[in-house]
Amino acid sequence: MNKWTCAIIERLESAYKVRFEKEAVLVFLNDAYQNALMLRKDDMQENDQALVDFLAAFDHTRDLFISQAVDRYPSNYNKVAEKISDLKKLNESIA
């Protein structure tokens, strides 16, 4: 499980580094989404509330990031950075 959560965070951080290149951002976000799907497939047989919370936070972060990436004039990527930081904290509580 931890390998998937770490991979998701890594992809989000990579997307954040290239946040002004829309196509690259969407590729990294798609990769993170694919990792989340694998995590759901592999580990959702267990009813782990921390994992459910992590995936919900990921979905929210991804949606926020996409809305900024496709906006012609993105307003604030700081919120995306905050959400990525929150995901890191959630990941620590899972491990």
CSV table of N, CA and C in Angstrom, one decimal:
chain,number,residue,atom,x,y,z
A,1,MET,N,0.8,-1.2,0.0
A,1,MET,CA,0.0,0.0,0.0
A,1,MET,C,0.9,1.2,0.0
A,2,ASN,N,1.9,1.2,0.8
A,2,ASN,CA,2.8,2.4,0.9
A,2,ASN,C,3.5,2.7,-0.4
A,3,LYS,N,3.8,1.7,-1.2
A,3,LYS,CA,4.4,2.0,-2.5
A,3,LYS,C,3.5,2.8,-3.4
A,4,TRP,N,2.2,2.5,-3.3
A,4,TRP,CA,1.2,3.2,-4.1
A,4,TRP,C,1.0,4.6,-3.7
A,5,THR,N,0.9,4.8,-2.4
A,5,THR,CA,0.7,6.2,-1.8
A,5,THR,C,1.9,7.1,-2.1
A,6,CYS,N,3.1,6.5,-1.9
A,6,CYS,CA,4.3,7.2,-2.2
A,6,CYS,C,4.4,7.6,-3.7
A,7,ALA,N,4.0,6.6,-4.6
A,7,ALA,CA,4.0,6.9,-6.0
A,7,ALA,C,3.0,8.0,-6.4
A,8,ILE,N,1.9,8.0,-5.8
A,8,ILE,CA,0.9,9.0,-6.0
A,8,ILE,C,1.4,10.4,-5.6
A,9,ILE,N,2.0,10.5,-4.5
A,9,ILE,CA,2.6,11.8,-4.0
A,9,ILE,C,3.7,12.2,-4.9
A,10,GLU,N,4.6,11.3,-5.3
A,10,GLU,CA,5.7,11.6,-6.2
A,10,GLU,C,5.1,12.2,-7.6
A,11,ARG,N,4.1,11.6,-8.1
A,11,ARG,CA,3.5,12.1,-9.4
A,11,ARG,C,2.9,13.5,-9.2
A,12,LEU,N,2.2,13.7,-8.0
A,12,LEU,CA,1.7,15.0,-7.8
A,12,LEU,C,2.8,16.1,-7.7
A,13,GLU,N,3.9,15.7,-7.0
A,13,GLU,CA,5.0,16.6,-6.9
A,13,GLU,C,5.6,16.9,-8.2
A,14,SER,N,5.7,15.9,-9.1
A,14,SER,CA,6.3,16.1,-10.4
A,14,SER,C,5.4,17.0,-11.2
A,15,ALA,N,4.1,16.8,-11.1
A,15,ALA,CA,3.1,17.7,-11.8
A,15,ALA,C,3.2,19.1,-11.3
A,16,TYR,N,3.4,19.3,-10.0
A,16,TYR,CA,3.6,20.6,-9.4
A,16,TYR,C,4.8,21.3,-10.0
A,17,LYS,N,5.9,20.6,-10.2
A,17,LYS,CA,7.1,21.2,-10.7
A,17,LYS,C,6.9,21.7,-12.1
A,18,VAL,N,6.1,21.1,-12.9
A,18,VAL,CA,5.9,21.5,-14.3
A,18,VAL,C,4.5,22.2,-14.4
A,19,ARG,N,4.0,22.8,-13.4
A,19,ARG,CA,2.6,23.2,-13.3
A,19,ARG,C,2.2,24.2,-14.4
A,20,PHE,N,3.1,24.8,-15.0
A,20,PHE,CA,2.8,25.8,-16.1
A,20,PHE,C,2.8,25.2,-17.5
A,21,GLU,N,3.1,23.9,-17.5
A,21,GLU,CA,3.0,23.1,-18.8
A,21,GLU,C,1.8,22.2,-18.7
A,22,LYS,N,0.7,22.6,-19.3
A,22,LYS,CA,-0.6,21.9,-19.1
A,22,LYS,C,-0.5,20.5,-19.5
A,23,GLU,N,0.1,20.2,-20.6
A,23,GLU,CA,0.1,18.8,-21.1
A,23,GLU,C,0.9,17.9,-20.2
A,24,ALA,N,2.0,18.4,-19.7
A,24,ALA,CA,2.9,17.6,-18.8
A,24,ALA,C,2.2,17.4,-17.5
A,25,VAL,N,1.5,18.4,-17.0
A,25,VAL,CA,0.7,18.3,-15.7
A,25,VAL,C,-0.3,17.2,-15.9
A,26,LEU,N,-1.0,17.2,-17.0
A,26,LEU,CA,-2.1,16.2,-17.1
A,26,LEU,C,-1.6,14.8,-17.3
A,27,VAL,N,-0.4,14.6,-17.8
A,27,VAL,CA,0.3,13.3,-17.9
A,27,VAL,C,0.6,12.8,-16.5
A,28,PHE,N,1.2,13.7,-15.7
A,28,PHE,CA,1.6,13.3,-14.3
A,28,PHE,C,0.3,13.0,-13.5
A,29,LEU,N,-0.7,13.8,-13.7
A,29,LEU,CA,-1.9,13.6,-12.9
A,29,LEU,C,-2.6,12.3,-13.3
A,30,ASN,N,-2.5,12.0,-14.6
A,30,ASN,CA,-3.1,10.7,-15.1
A,30,ASN,C,-2.3,9.5,-14.5
A,31,ASP,N,-1.0,9.7,-14.4
A,31,ASP,CA,-0.2,8.6,-13.8
A,31,ASP,C,-0.6,8.4,-12.3
A,32,ALA,N,-0.8,9.6,-11.6
A,32,ALA,CA,-1.2,9.5,-10.2
A,32,ALA,C,-2.5,8.8,-10.1
A,33,TYR,N,-3.4,9.1,-11.0
A,33,TYR,CA,-4.8,8.5,-11.0
A,33,TYR,C,-4.7,7.0,-11.2
A,34,GLN,N,-3.8,6.6,-12.1
A,34,GLN,CA,-3.6,5.2,-12.4
A,34,GLN,C,-3.1,4.5,-11.1
A,35,ASN,N,-2.2,5.1,-10.4
A,35,ASN,CA,-1.7,4.6,-9.2
A,35,ASN,C,-2.8,4.5,-8.2
A,36,ALA,N,-3.6,5.5,-8.1
A,36,ALA,CA,-4.7,5.4,-7.1
A,36,ALA,C,-5.7,4.3,-7.5
A,37,LEU,N,-5.9,4.0,-8.8
A,37,LEU,CA,-6.8,2.9,-9.2
A,37,LEU,C,-6.1,1.6,-8.7
A,38,MET,N,-4.8,1.5,-8.9
A,38,MET,CA,-4.2,0.2,-8.5
A,38,MET,C,-4.3,0.1,-6.9
A,39,LEU,N,-4.1,1.2,-6.2
A,39,LEU,CA,-4.2,1.1,-4.8
A,39,LEU,C,-5.6,0.7,-4.4
A,40,ARG,N,-6.6,1.2,-5.0
A,40,ARG,CA,-8.0,0.9,-4.7
A,40,ARG,C,-8.2,-0.6,-5.0
A,41,LYS,N,-7.7,-1.1,-6.1
A,41,LYS,CA,-7.8,-2.5,-6.5
A,41,LYS,C,-7.1,-3.4,-5.5
A,42,ASP,N,-5.9,-3.1,-5.1
A,42,ASP,CA,-5.1,-3.9,-4.3
A,42,ASP,C,-5.5,-3.9,-2.8
A,43,ASP,N,-5.9,-2.8,-2.3
A,43,ASP,CA,-6.0,-2.7,-0.9
A,43,ASP,C,-7.3,-2.3,-0.3
A,44,MET,N,-8.3,-2.2,-1.2
A,44,MET,CA,-9.6,-1.8,-0.7
A,44,MET,C,-10.5,-2.9,-0.1
A,45,GLN,N,-9.9,-4.2,-0.2
A,45,GLN,CA,-10.7,-5.2,0.5
A,45,GLN,C,-10.7,-5.0,2.0
A,46,GLU,N,-9.7,-4.4,2.5
A,46,GLU,CA,-9.6,-4.0,3.9
A,46,GLU,C,-10.4,-2.7,4.1
A,47,ASN,N,-11.0,-2.6,5.2
A,47,ASN,CA,-11.8,-1.4,5.5
A,47,ASN,C,-10.9,-0.4,6.3
A,48,ASP,N,-9.9,0.2,5.7
A,48,ASP,CA,-8.9,1.0,6.3
A,48,ASP,C,-9.3,2.5,6.2
A,49,GLN,N,-9.8,3.1,7.2
A,49,GLN,CA,-10.3,4.5,7.2
A,49,GLN,C,-9.2,5.5,6.8
A,50,ALA,N,-8.0,5.2,7.2
A,50,ALA,CA,-6.9,6.1,6.8
A,50,ALA,C,-6.6,6.1,5.3
A,51,LEU,N,-6.7,4.9,4.7
A,51,LEU,CA,-6.6,4.8,3.3
A,51,LEU,C,-7.7,5.5,2.5
A,52,VAL,N,-8.9,5.3,3.0
A,52,VAL,CA,-10.1,5.9,2.4
A,52,VAL,C,-9.9,7.4,2.5
A,53,ASP,N,-9.5,8.0,3.6
A,53,ASP,CA,-9.2,9.4,3.8
A,53,ASP,C,-8.1,9.9,2.8
A,54,PHE,N,-7.1,9.1,2.7
A,54,PHE,CA,-6.0,9.5,1.8
A,54,PHE,C,-6.5,9.5,0.3
A,55,LEU,N,-7.3,8.5,-0.1
A,55,LEU,CA,-7.8,8.5,-1.5
A,55,LEU,C,-8.8,9.7,-1.7
A,56,ALA,N,-9.6,10.0,-0.7
A,56,ALA,CA,-10.5,11.1,-0.8
A,56,ALA,C,-9.7,12.4,-1.0
A,57,ALA,N,-8.7,12.6,-0.2
A,57,ALA,CA,-7.9,13.8,-0.2
A,57,ALA,C,-7.1,13.8,-1.6
A,58,PHE,N,-6.7,12.7,-2.1
A,58,PHE,CA,-6.1,12.7,-3.4
A,58,PHE,C,-7.0,13.1,-4.5
A,59,ASP,N,-8.3,12.6,-4.5
A,59,ASP,CA,-9.3,13.0,-5.5
A,59,ASP,C,-9.5,14.5,-5.4
A,60,HIS,N,-9.6,15.0,-4.3
A,60,HIS,CA,-9.8,16.5,-4.1
A,60,HIS,C,-8.6,17.3,-4.7
A,61,THR,N,-7.5,16.8,-4.3
A,61,THR,CA,-6.2,17.5,-4.8
A,61,THR,C,-6.1,17.4,-6.3
A,62,ARG,N,-6.4,16.2,-6.9
A,62,ARG,CA,-6.3,16.1,-8.3
A,62,ARG,C,-7.3,17.0,-9.0
A,63,ASP,N,-8.5,17.0,-8.5
A,63,ASP,CA,-9.6,17.9,-9.1
A,63,ASP,C,-9.2,19.3,-9.1
A,64,LEU,N,-8.7,19.8,-7.9
A,64,LEU,CA,-8.2,21.2,-7.8
A,64,LEU,C,-7.1,21.5,-8.7
A,65,PHE,N,-6.1,20.5,-8.8
A,65,PHE,CA,-5.0,20.7,-9.7
A,65,PHE,C,-5.5,20.8,-11.2
A,66,ILE,N,-6.4,19.9,-11.6
A,66,ILE,CA,-6.9,20.0,-13.0
A,66,ILE,C,-7.6,21.3,-13.2
A,67,SER,N,-8.4,21.8,-12.3
A,67,SER,CA,-9.1,23.0,-12.5
A,67,SER,C,-8.1,24.2,-12.7
A,68,GLN,N,-7.0,24.1,-12.0
A,68,GLN,CA,-6.0,25.2,-12.2
A,68,GLN,C,-5.2,25.0,-13.5
A,69,ALA,N,-4.9,23.8,-13.8
A,69,ALA,CA,-4.1,23.5,-15.1
A,69,ALA,C,-4.9,23.9,-16.3
A,70,VAL,N,-6.2,23.7,-16.4
A,70,VAL,CA,-6.9,24.0,-17.6
A,70,VAL,C,-7.5,25.4,-17.6
A,71,ASP,N,-7.4,26.1,-16.5
A,71,ASP,CA,-7.8,27.5,-16.4
A,71,ASP,C,-6.8,28.3,-17.2
A,72,ARG,N,-7.3,29.2,-18.0
A,72,ARG,CA,-6.5,30.0,-18.8
A,72,ARG,C,-5.6,30.9,-18.0
A,73,TYR,N,-6.2,31.4,-16.9
A,73,TYR,CA,-5.4,32.2,-15.9
A,73,TYR,C,-5.5,31.6,-14.5
A,74,PRO,N,-4.7,30.6,-14.3
A,74,PRO,CA,-4.8,29.9,-13.0
A,74,PRO,C,-4.6,30.9,-11.8
A,75,SER,N,-5.5,30.8,-10.8
A,75,SER,CA,-5.5,31.8,-9.8
A,75,SER,C,-4.5,31.5,-8.7
A,76,ASN,N,-4.3,30.3,-8.3
A,76,ASN,CA,-3.5,30.1,-7.1
A,76,ASN,C,-3.1,28.6,-7.0
A,77,TYR,N,-1.8,28.3,-7.3
A,77,TYR,CA,-1.3,27.0,-7.1
A,77,TYR,C,-0.9,26.7,-5.7
A,78,ASN,N,-0.9,27.8,-4.8
A,78,ASN,CA,-0.5,27.5,-3.4
A,78,ASN,C,-1.4,26.6,-2.7
A,79,LYS,N,-2.7,26.6,-3.1
A,79,LYS,CA,-3.7,25.6,-2.5
A,79,LYS,C,-3.3,24.2,-2.9
A,80,VAL,N,-2.9,24.0,-4.1
A,80,VAL,CA,-2.4,22.7,-4.6
A,80,VAL,C,-1.3,22.2,-3.8
A,81,ALA,N,-0.3,23.1,-3.5
A,81,ALA,CA,0.9,22.8,-2.7
A,81,ALA,C,0.5,22.4,-1.3
A,82,GLU,N,-0.5,23.1,-0.8
A,82,GLU,CA,-1.0,22.8,0.6
A,82,GLU,C,-1.6,21.4,0.6
A,83,LYS,N,-2.4,21.1,-0.4
A,83,LYS,CA,-3.1,19.8,-0.5
A,83,LYS,C,-2.0,18.7,-0.6
A,84,ILE,N,-1.0,18.9,-1.4
A,84,ILE,CA,0.1,17.9,-1.5
A,84,ILE,C,0.7,17.7,-0.2
A,85,SER,N,1.0,18.7,0.5
A,85,SER,CA,1.5,18.6,1.9
A,85,SER,C,0.6,17.8,2.8
A,86,ASP,N,-0.7,18.1,2.7
A,86,ASP,CA,-1.6,17.4,3.5
A,86,ASP,C,-1.6,15.9,3.2
A,87,LEU,N,-1.5,15.5,1.9
A,87,LEU,CA,-1.4,14.1,1.5
A,87,LEU,C,-0.1,13.5,2.1
A,88,LYS,N,1.0,14.2,2.2
A,88,LYS,CA,2.2,13.7,2.8
A,88,LYS,C,2.0,13.3,4.2
A,89,LYS,N,1.3,14.2,4.9
A,89,LYS,CA,1.0,13.9,6.3
A,89,LYS,C,0.0,12.7,6.5
A,90,LEU,N,-0.9,12.6,5.6
A,90,LEU,CA,-1.8,11.5,5.7
A,90,LEU,C,-1.1,10.2,5.4
A,91,ASN,N,-0.1,10.3,4.4
A,91,ASN,CA,0.7,9.1,4.1
A,91,ASN,C,1.5,8.6,5.3
A,92,GLU,N,2.0,9.6,6.1
A,92,GLU,CA,2.8,9.2,7.3
A,92,GLU,C,1.9,8.5,8.3
A,93,SER,N,0.7,8.9,8.4
A,93,SER,CA,-0.2,8.2,9.3
A,93,SER,C,-0.6,6.8,8.9
A,94,ILE,N,-0.5,6.6,7.6
A,94,ILE,CA,-0.9,5.3,7.1
A,94,ILE,C,0.3,4.3,7.3
A,95,ALA,N,1.5,4.8,7.1
A,95,ALA,CA,2.7,3.9,7.3
A,95,ALA,C,3.0,3.4,8.6
